[in-house]
Amino acid sequence: MAGSPMSPVTGRTHLAAAGARAVTLRSLESTDRGDRITSAVFLSLLLLGIGIALLSLAAILVWSLIEGAPRLDLNLLTNGPSTVRPAEAGFRTALLGSIMVVGGVIFLVVPIGVGAAVYLEEYASRERWWNRLIELNIQNLAGVPSIVFGILGLAFIVRGPLSLGFVAAAGSLTLTLLVLPTVIIAAREAIRAVPPSIREGAFALGATRWQTVRREVLPAALPGVLTGVILAIARATGEAAPLLLVGAVTFTTVNPGLFEGAYSTLPVQIFNYSSRPQADFRVLAVAGVIVMLGLVLAMNSVAVWLRNRFEQSW
Amino acid sequence: MLEVEREQRSVDGQSQSRDVAIRVTHDAQVQTEAPAERELVFELDTVSCYYGSFRAVKDVSLDIQRNAITAIIGPSGTGKSTLLRSFNRMNDLVPGAHVTGQIRYHGLDLYAPKVDPVEVRRRIGMVFQKPNPFPKSIYDNVAFGPRVGGVKGNTDDLVEQSLRRAALWDEVKDKLRTSGLALSGGQQQRLCIARAIAVSPDVILMDEPCSALDPVATLRIEELMIELKQNYTIVIVTHNMQQAARVSDETVFLTMDEDRAGYLVERGLTPQIFTNPQNRLTEDYVSGRFG
Ligand SMILES: Nc1ncnc2c1ncn2[C@@H]1O[C@H](COP(=O)(O)OP(=O)(O)O)[C@@H](O)[C@H]1O
Ligand SMILES: [Mg+2]
């Protein structure tokens, strides 16, 4: 569950976009035999890819539901962790920790990410070297391994200038930095997809640039922005490695506070349980996976619901 | 070769000034018949428009009369849209675009440093080639301009009045809350006109407003323009010459020189441009021999 060295989000996004483009182009191109064979091969490769992705997802879901079934009870949510009584131990503190950390990420990443995207798309002149530098940096940050963000968080957020200590807020800030590039890139894409004629229409009516952005561009870009947020939520909920560096503990029975006290999160807690030898703990770890999937699903369905509400066709 | 062409152009220039003289005397006659004052809304003085170093419009001088329809005609790429967009400073939004010469709006230099382009666009509205309603309700489309202009409170009357003036009210009065994008092309364009009217502009610029519409919808927009000129000054770009002949009071003909810069060949009262053009290029164009 820890972040892989290559940013999975951008990799996945690029692959999906490239595939979609290729299929569209293929379907428009000539129909000679060689072409048809290549396109058939390409299509089957794509389907194979999708098949593998869907199958492994289904496998994880089914397996964890079966394995974790014995522990799917209310104690799982309401009890704190325990190193001695796995049959009654739960994920209360880790669940609260995750909600706090990811909630903080959403709270921070939406305004900062959207603000950066609006600046780059609507205000920044590409002629200026510093704007091009910012762009390049954001592209590169999306590919930086998550553990590097952990070290950064330890040096600058836990210690250093912010000196927050090992608290949930430090975890939140660290993960915000981690998912920020993804949100910025998705939001820029969404803003760019709003037709220029909409901006012209607003300007021609005497709207200022800010009024145009606020009243026309952002509402129209919202669905795309939310797509970025959904990816960010999933990523932030699943990350363990950088959090271990900024103080997420593997065991705490006290509910976390944002700025005080120890905190844990679901992936960290799951990691802890799964490395214990007793079978009961492993069942508990699997049940924790279900809790985590449920949390991601709950948060993302809100985002998807919002996205569908604001979806727009031109 | 180049020398000769340049000379020819300066001859064109003279014929332009002769045209002006003709028009002025004509106006003087009109004035003796009816005391209605012919007021100038725009005066252009050797206006050139650039995109970076490329000059798209070269040394255009002309006047736009109040409460009249002025048509700008000419082949594609002669800078008609560019010229029109310099009237409400829309081209300020294109990086690298700039204007030289002077455009006076009611005597005021439109490009003076203290002039706020946002203010300019509130007075000089624009309707685009492709209808571009906002992806929101019909009501909100019309109310957008007044709202960003600072109008608070109830906009119901303003919206109704604007839609009536744009001859759209009867068709949409029962579905003001549905999306503007659900209307037909012609209705969308009239919605865009209503939206422009709602900010009470003085001038409405229209860039080929009917080129995406069918003949019936086109006719409705043309009727509407003739109605609107009672209250507004209209400048319309069109490359439909019948349209220019049908609706406009004055016609401006642009074409381009060997540098692809558009320049003014001839302008005058519409009947004159179409029946008795002074310049051979104009004659060729309006008779459909090129363009
Ligand atoms: N945004 C722009 N950037 C650079 N060149 C432009 C731009 N818009 C128009 N042009 C150029 O300016 C010239 C005039 O274009 P335009 O005003 O659209 O002509 P018309 O409306 O008469 O067809 C053309 O050569 C066109 O390529
Ligand atoms: Mg044009």
XYZ file of C-alpha atoms and ligand atoms in Angstrom:
633
model
C 0.000 0.000 0.000
C 3.000 2.271 0.274
C 3.623 4.538 -2.700
C 5.489 2.926 -5.565
C 8.569 4.796 -6.763
C 6.933 5.943 -10.004
C 3.876 8.000 -9.312
C 1.109 5.509 -10.148
C -1.457 8.226 -10.673
C 0.234 10.092 -13.465
C 1.437 6.873 -15.065
C -2.076 5.509 -15.122
C -3.535 8.780 -16.360
C -1.061 9.024 -19.224
C -1.608 5.439 -20.276
C -5.365 5.866 -20.286
C -5.167 9.071 -22.315
C -2.705 7.596 -24.807
C -4.842 4.515 -25.255
C -7.993 6.509 -25.806
C -6.258 8.743 -28.318
C -4.786 5.823 -30.183
C -8.107 3.985 -30.444
C -9.843 7.130 -31.692
C -7.172 7.759 -34.294
C -7.197 4.119 -35.368
C -10.903 4.151 -35.940
C -10.562 7.188 -38.183
C -7.644 5.949 -40.208
C -7.425 3.888 -43.378
C -8.622 0.329 -43.483
C -5.881 -1.586 -45.281
C -5.076 -5.019 -43.975
C -1.839 -4.307 -42.097
C -3.535 -1.462 -40.328
C -6.484 -3.564 -39.368
C -4.233 -6.233 -37.891
C -2.210 -3.728 -35.870
C -5.370 -2.114 -34.635
C -6.833 -5.500 -33.677
C -3.635 -6.361 -31.805
C -3.625 -3.001 -30.105
C -7.253 -3.302 -29.112
C -6.743 -6.754 -27.620
C -3.752 -5.476 -25.676
C -5.916 -2.694 -24.300
C -8.695 -5.088 -23.383
C -6.136 -7.390 -21.764
C -4.865 -4.456 -19.706
C -8.347 -3.486 -18.613
C -9.135 -7.142 -17.907
C -6.094 -7.577 -15.669
C -6.881 -4.362 -13.805
C -10.518 -5.286 -13.227
C -9.747 -8.901 -12.336
C -7.116 -8.036 -9.753
C -9.433 -5.458 -8.223
C -12.225 -8.030 -8.046
C -9.823 -10.593 -6.614
C -8.729 -8.254 -3.826
C -12.330 -7.378 -3.007
C -13.587 -10.969 -2.943
C -10.571 -12.285 -1.083
C -10.667 -9.606 1.593
C -14.419 -10.008 2.071
C -13.990 -13.764 2.579
C -10.870 -13.565 4.721
C -12.057 -10.635 6.782
C -15.661 -11.857 7.196
C -15.169 -13.250 10.732
C -14.254 -9.765 11.970
C -16.845 -7.680 10.153
C -18.588 -6.439 13.280
C -19.184 -3.132 14.999
C -16.183 -3.613 17.319
C -14.034 -3.247 14.254
C -15.039 0.390 14.039
C -15.577 1.293 17.694
C -12.731 -0.482 19.519
C -9.187 0.688 19.712
C -6.231 -1.471 18.754
C -4.832 -4.158 20.981
C -1.710 -6.277 20.894
C -3.171 -9.006 23.092
C -6.837 -9.438 22.157
C -7.045 -9.500 18.355
C -10.592 -10.895 18.424
C -11.934 -7.665 19.933
C -9.407 -5.150 18.641
C -10.603 -2.520 16.185
C -9.540 0.406 14.076
C -11.242 3.328 15.849
C -8.144 5.442 16.383
C -6.655 4.620 12.980
C -9.970 5.332 11.241
C -10.251 8.685 13.020
C -6.623 9.369 12.171
C -7.205 8.599 8.488
C -10.353 10.748 8.354
C -8.452 13.585 10.000
C -5.394 13.311 7.781
C -7.318 12.877 4.522
C -9.903 15.490 5.508
C -7.035 17.904 6.068
C -5.589 16.967 2.674
C -8.900 17.721 0.927
C -9.272 20.962 2.848
C -5.808 22.122 1.793
C -5.331 20.598 -1.627
C -8.517 21.878 -3.276
C -7.926 25.608 -2.791
C -4.160 25.433 -3.312
C -4.344 23.083 -6.292
C -7.175 24.937 -8.009
C -5.550 28.281 -7.243
C -2.277 27.165 -8.799
C -4.066 25.756 -11.832
C -6.084 28.950 -12.334
C -2.939 31.026 -12.076
C -1.055 28.914 -14.591
C -3.917 28.655 -17.083
C -5.614 32.038 -16.849
C -3.064 34.521 -15.600
C 0.497 33.329 -16.196
C 2.134 34.375 -19.420
C 4.047 31.508 -20.995
C 6.555 34.040 -22.226
C 7.952 34.457 -18.708
C 10.685 31.980 -17.800
C 9.565 31.586 -14.196
C 6.133 30.386 -15.250
C 7.690 27.770 -17.508
C 9.949 26.749 -14.617
C 6.952 26.351 -12.287
C 5.201 24.214 -14.893
C 8.216 21.979 -15.366
C 8.607 21.573 -11.617
C 5.007 20.545 -11.142
C 5.301 17.931 -13.881
C 8.406 16.543 -12.204
C 7.018 16.648 -8.673
C 4.221 14.330 -9.781
C 6.855 11.667 -10.349
C 8.828 12.065 -7.129
C 8.730 8.963 -4.854
C 6.449 9.420 -1.867
C 9.187 8.645 0.659
C 10.968 11.816 -0.463
C 7.921 13.804 0.577
C 8.118 12.021 3.934
C 11.672 13.226 4.430
C 10.650 16.717 3.337
C 7.782 16.664 5.841
C 10.071 15.496 8.612
C 12.596 18.249 7.942
C 10.271 21.181 7.308
C 6.912 20.370 8.876
C 7.585 18.170 11.895
C 10.852 19.921 12.669
C 12.335 23.004 11.053
C 10.307 26.090 10.203
C 6.837 24.733 11.034
C 7.851 22.513 13.995
C 4.400 20.967 14.327
C 5.765 17.815 15.942
C 4.517 14.276 15.249
C 0.834 15.137 14.908
C -1.947 14.454 12.413
C -1.671 17.946 10.944
C 1.935 17.215 9.967
C 0.767 14.058 8.190
C -1.926 16.045 6.432
C 0.490 18.699 5.220
C 2.972 16.112 4.002
C 0.345 14.201 2.037
C -1.001 17.493 0.665
C 2.397 18.184 -0.863
C 2.421 14.649 -2.217
C -0.924 14.843 -4.038
C -0.786 18.524 -4.967
C 0.867 18.000 -8.380
C -1.840 15.506 -9.375
C -4.603 17.917 -8.436
C -2.904 20.825 -10.220
C -2.387 18.811 -13.399
C -5.973 17.530 -13.427
C -7.387 20.983 -12.675
C -5.317 22.592 -15.439
C -6.535 19.990 -17.884
C -10.110 20.690 -16.839
C -9.699 24.462 -17.095
C -8.123 24.135 -20.521
C -11.086 22.056 -21.683
C -13.501 24.954 -21.105
C -14.056 26.409 -24.606
C -12.426 29.810 -25.204
C -15.747 31.040 -26.611
C -17.159 30.938 -23.073
C -14.420 33.244 -21.826
C -14.883 35.559 -24.798
C -18.616 35.697 -24.144
C -18.035 36.731 -20.553
C -15.356 39.302 -21.404
C -17.543 40.810 -24.114
C -20.225 41.432 -21.480
C -17.819 43.470 -19.399
C -16.757 40.787 -16.951
C -13.317 41.142 -15.405
C -10.889 38.263 -15.647
C -11.640 37.210 -12.106
C -15.421 37.352 -12.688
C -14.959 35.259 -15.808
C -12.934 32.669 -13.932
C -15.195 32.638 -10.881
C -18.558 32.563 -12.630
C -17.888 30.677 -15.864
C -14.567 28.872 -16.039
C -14.442 27.278 -12.588
C -18.031 25.971 -12.527
C -17.487 24.465 -15.965
C -14.152 22.964 -14.907
C -15.464 21.590 -11.615
C -16.115 18.011 -12.813
C -12.549 17.686 -14.070
C -11.193 19.218 -10.886
C -13.161 16.674 -8.864
C -11.639 13.853 -10.897
C -8.252 15.043 -9.706
C -9.529 15.241 -6.141
C -10.849 11.682 -6.331
C -7.443 10.405 -7.399
C -5.832 12.445 -4.642
C -8.157 11.046 -1.976
C -7.442 7.475 -3.005
C -3.719 8.112 -3.019
C -3.660 9.947 0.325
C -5.808 7.321 2.055
C -3.525 4.509 0.945
C -0.145 6.060 1.678
C 1.853 4.633 4.588
C 5.531 5.223 3.872
C 5.732 9.041 4.115
C 3.463 9.010 7.173
C 5.810 6.676 9.033
C 8.473 9.348 8.636
C 6.288 12.158 9.899
C 5.243 10.327 13.001
C 2.228 8.105 12.347
C 2.576 5.492 15.066
C 1.649 1.870 14.655
C -0.200 1.735 17.918
C -2.292 4.290 19.747
C -5.390 3.748 21.855
C -6.143 7.409 22.343
C -8.209 9.315 19.786
C -5.934 11.621 17.797
C -6.117 15.414 17.815
C -5.170 17.486 14.825
C -2.360 19.357 16.559
C -1.668 17.197 19.602
C -1.176 13.611 20.603
C -0.104 10.534 18.699
C -1.973 9.487 15.573
C -2.161 6.473 13.368
C -3.831 5.822 10.031
C -5.476 2.776 8.502
C -2.635 1.650 6.210
C -0.096 2.033 9.007
C -2.281 0.056 11.419
C -2.954 -2.619 8.806
C 0.768 -2.905 8.165
C 1.353 -3.396 11.877
C -1.275 -6.128 12.295
C -0.304 -7.986 9.158
C 3.271 -8.442 10.350
C 2.187 -10.282 13.496
C 2.400 -14.081 13.497
C -1.043 -14.934 15.003
C -3.780 -15.793 12.522
C -6.344 -13.590 14.314
C -4.225 -10.526 13.626
C -4.074 -11.350 9.949
C -7.858 -11.592 9.805
C -7.952 -8.251 11.566
C -5.574 -6.761 8.977
C -7.797 -7.941 6.135
C -10.859 -6.525 7.874
C -8.922 -3.271 8.091
C -8.477 -3.329 4.322
C -12.257 -3.495 4.000
C -12.637 -0.537 6.354
C -10.144 1.423 4.291
C -11.840 0.549 1.003
C -15.143 1.593 2.558
C -13.666 4.934 3.596
C -12.248 5.613 0.123
C -15.528 4.559 -1.449
C -17.561 6.810 0.856
C -15.404 9.878 0.213
C -15.185 9.260 -3.507
C -18.889 8.708 -3.936
C -19.485 12.187 -2.551
C -16.995 13.531 -5.109
C -18.536 11.495 -7.935
C -22.007 12.671 -6.954
C -20.805 16.280 -7.059
C -19.077 15.690 -10.363
C -22.172 14.235 -11.996
C -24.260 17.116 -10.717
C -22.044 19.643 -12.419
C -21.169 17.671 -15.524
C -21.540 19.633 -18.713
C -21.637 18.814 -22.371
C -20.898 21.478 -24.923
C 6.550 46.163 -59.917
C 6.245 46.945 -56.252
C 6.580 50.639 -57.010
C 3.677 50.529 -59.402
C 1.442 48.768 -56.915
C 2.284 51.225 -54.240
C 1.361 54.021 -56.548
C -1.914 52.344 -57.285
C -2.660 52.151 -53.635
C -2.080 55.813 -53.126
C -4.527 56.383 -55.948
C -6.969 54.205 -54.015
C -6.335 56.405 -51.052
C -7.404 59.421 -53.025
C -10.545 57.774 -54.229
C -11.330 57.037 -50.582
C -11.141 60.636 -49.607
C -13.310 61.503 -52.580
C -15.841 59.003 -51.234
C -15.873 60.701 -47.913
C -16.618 63.960 -49.606
C -19.523 62.387 -51.455
C -20.929 60.935 -48.303
C -20.613 64.151 -46.389
C -22.500 66.114 -49.035
C -25.105 63.403 -49.087
C -25.494 63.670 -45.344
C -25.788 67.404 -45.586
C -28.722 66.916 -47.934
C -30.315 64.500 -45.532
C -29.918 67.036 -42.797
C -31.674 69.748 -44.772
C -34.568 67.361 -45.350
C -34.865 66.012 -41.801
C -33.295 67.672 -38.787
C -32.231 64.321 -37.284
C -28.610 64.792 -36.343
C -26.105 62.291 -37.663
C -23.778 61.653 -34.806
C -20.495 59.751 -35.059
C -19.925 56.905 -32.633
C -16.520 55.780 -33.847
C -13.885 57.682 -35.748
C -10.932 55.623 -36.911
C -7.782 57.398 -37.879
C -5.135 55.319 -39.749
C -5.774 52.304 -37.560
C -3.482 49.310 -37.922
C -3.878 46.075 -35.963
C -0.997 43.739 -35.300
C -0.572 40.206 -34.028
C 3.016 40.357 -32.831
C 4.873 41.729 -35.823
C 2.219 40.623 -38.343
C 0.058 43.502 -39.508
C -3.460 42.158 -40.063
C -5.155 45.522 -40.689
C -3.438 48.452 -42.321
C -4.184 52.164 -42.062
C -7.958 52.045 -41.904
C -9.722 55.379 -41.498
C -13.482 55.475 -41.271
C -16.462 56.760 -39.289
C -19.349 54.826 -37.804
C -22.710 56.615 -37.663
C -24.994 56.445 -34.700
C -28.228 54.413 -34.920
C -27.182 52.953 -38.223
C -26.020 49.554 -39.353
C -22.537 49.532 -40.805
C -21.507 46.392 -42.637
C -17.875 45.398 -43.028
C -17.473 43.112 -46.033
C -14.531 41.532 -47.760
C -12.888 38.182 -48.495
C -11.728 35.883 -45.679
C -8.594 36.822 -43.830
C -8.769 40.517 -44.640
C -8.920 41.462 -40.989
C -12.652 42.131 -40.657
C -12.906 40.321 -37.325
C -9.655 41.841 -36.147
C -10.886 45.339 -36.944
C -14.232 44.693 -35.270
C -12.551 43.311 -32.161
C -10.426 46.431 -31.898
C -13.662 48.432 -31.398
C -14.333 46.924 -27.963
C -10.754 46.038 -27.102
C -11.388 42.302 -27.294
C -8.040 41.899 -28.997
C -6.344 43.089 -25.814
C -6.931 39.518 -24.669
C -4.776 38.045 -27.437
C -1.130 38.014 -26.312
C 0.966 40.174 -28.614
C -1.970 41.911 -30.284
C -1.860 45.700 -30.444
C -3.347 48.629 -32.285
C -1.733 51.742 -33.705
C -3.457 54.862 -34.956
C -6.428 56.241 -33.133
C -9.933 54.948 -32.499
C -12.156 57.626 -31.015
C -15.369 56.557 -29.354
C -17.685 59.573 -28.956
C -14.575 61.664 -29.361
C -12.631 59.812 -26.666
C -9.427 57.919 -27.468
C -10.411 54.296 -26.852
C -6.825 53.201 -26.293
C -5.818 56.003 -23.939
C -3.963 54.628 -20.901
C -6.679 55.584 -18.429
C -9.458 53.825 -20.361
C -10.545 50.578 -18.694
C -11.232 47.862 -21.305
C -13.825 46.293 -18.985
C -15.794 49.561 -18.995
C -15.437 49.736 -22.774
C -16.945 46.284 -23.199
C -19.902 47.192 -21.014
C -20.781 49.942 -23.494
C -19.815 48.116 -26.643
C -21.338 44.661 -26.747
C -20.415 41.826 -29.060
C -22.140 38.874 -30.694
C -19.927 36.132 -32.072
C -19.897 33.990 -35.163
C -20.793 30.808 -33.350
C -23.543 31.250 -30.757
C -21.845 30.877 -27.381
C -24.440 30.845 -24.616
C -23.062 30.023 -21.184
C -23.816 26.504 -19.962
C -26.466 27.822 -17.589
C -30.131 28.724 -17.686
C -31.614 31.140 -20.206
C -32.370 33.491 -17.337
C -28.843 33.368 -15.955
C -27.378 33.911 -19.410
C -29.255 37.182 -19.758
C -28.655 38.230 -16.148
C -24.911 37.551 -16.336
C -23.893 40.950 -17.724
C -25.959 43.027 -15.286
C -24.745 40.902 -12.360
C -21.063 41.272 -13.161
C -21.765 44.945 -13.770
C -22.900 45.260 -10.167
C -26.702 45.163 -10.521
C -28.077 43.762 -7.270
C -31.535 42.470 -6.470
C -34.316 41.561 -8.818
C -33.367 41.245 -12.471
C -36.672 39.739 -13.669
C -37.837 42.838 -15.508
C -34.468 43.407 -17.105
C -34.311 39.815 -18.310
C -37.845 39.971 -19.730
C -37.222 43.282 -21.444
C -33.952 42.095 -22.969
C -35.499 38.889 -24.238
C -38.407 40.852 -25.710
C -36.062 43.187 -27.509
C -34.196 40.216 -28.907
C -37.525 38.786 -30.144
C -37.054 35.672 -28.067
C -39.410 36.208 -25.132
C -42.451 34.441 -26.544
C -40.438 31.353 -27.376
C -38.726 31.003 -23.985
C -40.947 32.678 -21.400
C -42.145 29.312 -20.069
C -38.686 27.776 -19.804
C -36.421 30.488 -18.460
C -34.797 27.991 -16.089
C -33.769 25.515 -18.764
C -30.271 25.538 -20.202
C -29.430 28.036 -22.907
C -27.677 25.208 -24.719
C -31.002 23.423 -25.224
C -32.191 26.084 -27.686
C -31.860 25.901 -31.471
C -28.931 27.667 -33.145
C -30.988 30.679 -34.176
C -32.536 30.945 -30.720
C -29.094 30.652 -29.134
C -27.871 33.548 -31.259
C -30.882 35.652 -30.260
C -30.153 34.702 -26.651
C -26.629 36.024 -27.153
C -28.118 39.231 -28.536
C -30.472 39.470 -25.536
C -27.498 38.899 -23.252
C -25.622 41.739 -24.942
C -28.649 44.043 -24.755
C -29.114 43.383 -21.042
C -26.082 45.499 -20.127
C -27.650 48.460 -22.026
C -24.800 48.949 -24.452
C -24.528 51.799 -26.873
C -23.039 49.743 -29.696
C -23.500 46.101 -30.668
C -20.733 44.508 -32.714
C -21.677 41.377 -34.639
C -19.094 39.112 -36.213
C -20.813 37.057 -38.911
C -23.727 36.408 -36.556
C -25.663 34.338 -39.093
C -22.940 32.228 -40.644
C -23.854 29.228 -38.499
C -27.614 29.618 -39.010
C -30.172 28.411 -41.533
C -31.906 30.905 -43.857
C -35.040 31.234 -41.720
C -33.089 31.945 -38.554
C -30.884 34.325 -40.539
C -33.902 36.299 -41.699
C -35.145 36.619 -38.122
C -31.815 37.989 -36.966
C -31.760 40.439 -39.866
C -35.241 41.714 -39.001
C -34.118 42.010 -35.428
C -31.069 44.068 -36.392
C -33.207 46.532 -38.297
C -35.449 46.885 -35.252
C -32.505 47.266 -32.911
C -30.926 50.107 -34.798
C -33.597 52.450 -33.373
C -31.799 52.158 -30.047
C -28.329 50.923 -30.831
C -25.507 51.446 -33.241
C -24.685 48.214 -35.009
C -21.518 47.159 -36.782
C -21.769 43.824 -38.523
C -19.093 41.785 -40.241
C -20.472 39.557 -42.928
C -19.206 37.866 -46.002
C -22.731 37.392 -47.177
C -23.139 40.302 -49.568
C -26.899 39.950 -49.879
C -27.060 40.325 -46.133
C -24.982 43.496 -46.196
C -27.192 44.840 -48.982
C -30.395 43.939 -47.128
C -29.659 45.280 -43.674
C -26.925 47.870 -43.710
C -27.002 51.612 -44.175
C -23.321 51.913 -44.841
C -20.839 49.435 -46.199
C -17.096 49.216 -45.746
C -15.142 47.023 -48.131
C -11.779 45.591 -47.089
C -9.375 43.511 -49.063
C -5.765 42.557 -48.516
C -2.524 43.612 -50.100
C 0.500 41.470 -50.992
C 1.627 41.395 -47.302
C -1.738 39.864 -46.340
C -2.601 43.074 -44.499
C -6.232 44.085 -44.837
C -6.889 47.609 -46.023
C -9.938 49.677 -46.757
C -10.787 49.923 -50.429
C -14.033 51.781 -50.375
C -16.832 52.779 -48.085
C -20.066 54.625 -48.499
C -23.806 54.322 -48.381
C -24.803 50.744 -49.024
C -26.871 51.323 -52.196
C -24.005 53.234 -53.669
C -21.414 50.544 -52.878
C -23.611 47.901 -54.431
C -24.911 49.768 -57.461
C -22.244 52.302 -58.237
C -18.901 51.348 -56.688
C -16.077 53.726 -57.409
C -13.286 51.172 -57.192
C -12.814 48.276 -59.602
C -11.928 45.911 -56.706
C -15.189 46.743 -54.980
C -17.100 46.257 -58.183
C -15.485 42.864 -58.766
C -16.245 41.787 -55.221
C -19.858 42.905 -54.977
C -20.619 41.482 -58.400
C -19.223 38.175 -57.166
C -16.223 38.095 -59.487
C -13.801 37.350 -56.646
C -13.687 36.670 -52.913
N -5.325 35.444 -32.636
C -4.606 35.628 -33.753
N -3.263 35.489 -33.726
C -2.517 35.664 -34.850
N -3.032 35.967 -36.052
C -4.361 36.109 -36.157
C -5.225 35.943 -35.019
N -6.505 36.128 -35.414
C -6.446 36.406 -36.737
N -5.167 36.395 -37.184
C -4.711 36.669 -38.555
O -5.139 37.962 -38.918
C -5.606 37.978 -40.244
C -7.007 38.523 -40.279
O -7.865 37.607 -39.624
P -9.392 37.926 -39.326
O -9.486 39.245 -38.689
O -9.964 36.771 -38.594
O -9.982 38.003 -40.823
P -11.481 37.903 -41.332
O -12.384 38.037 -40.161
O -11.597 39.010 -42.312
O -11.620 36.585 -42.005
C -5.478 36.576 -40.784
O -4.302 36.492 -41.550
C -5.365 35.728 -39.549
O -4.543 34.609 -39.786
Mg -13.766 36.704 -39.297
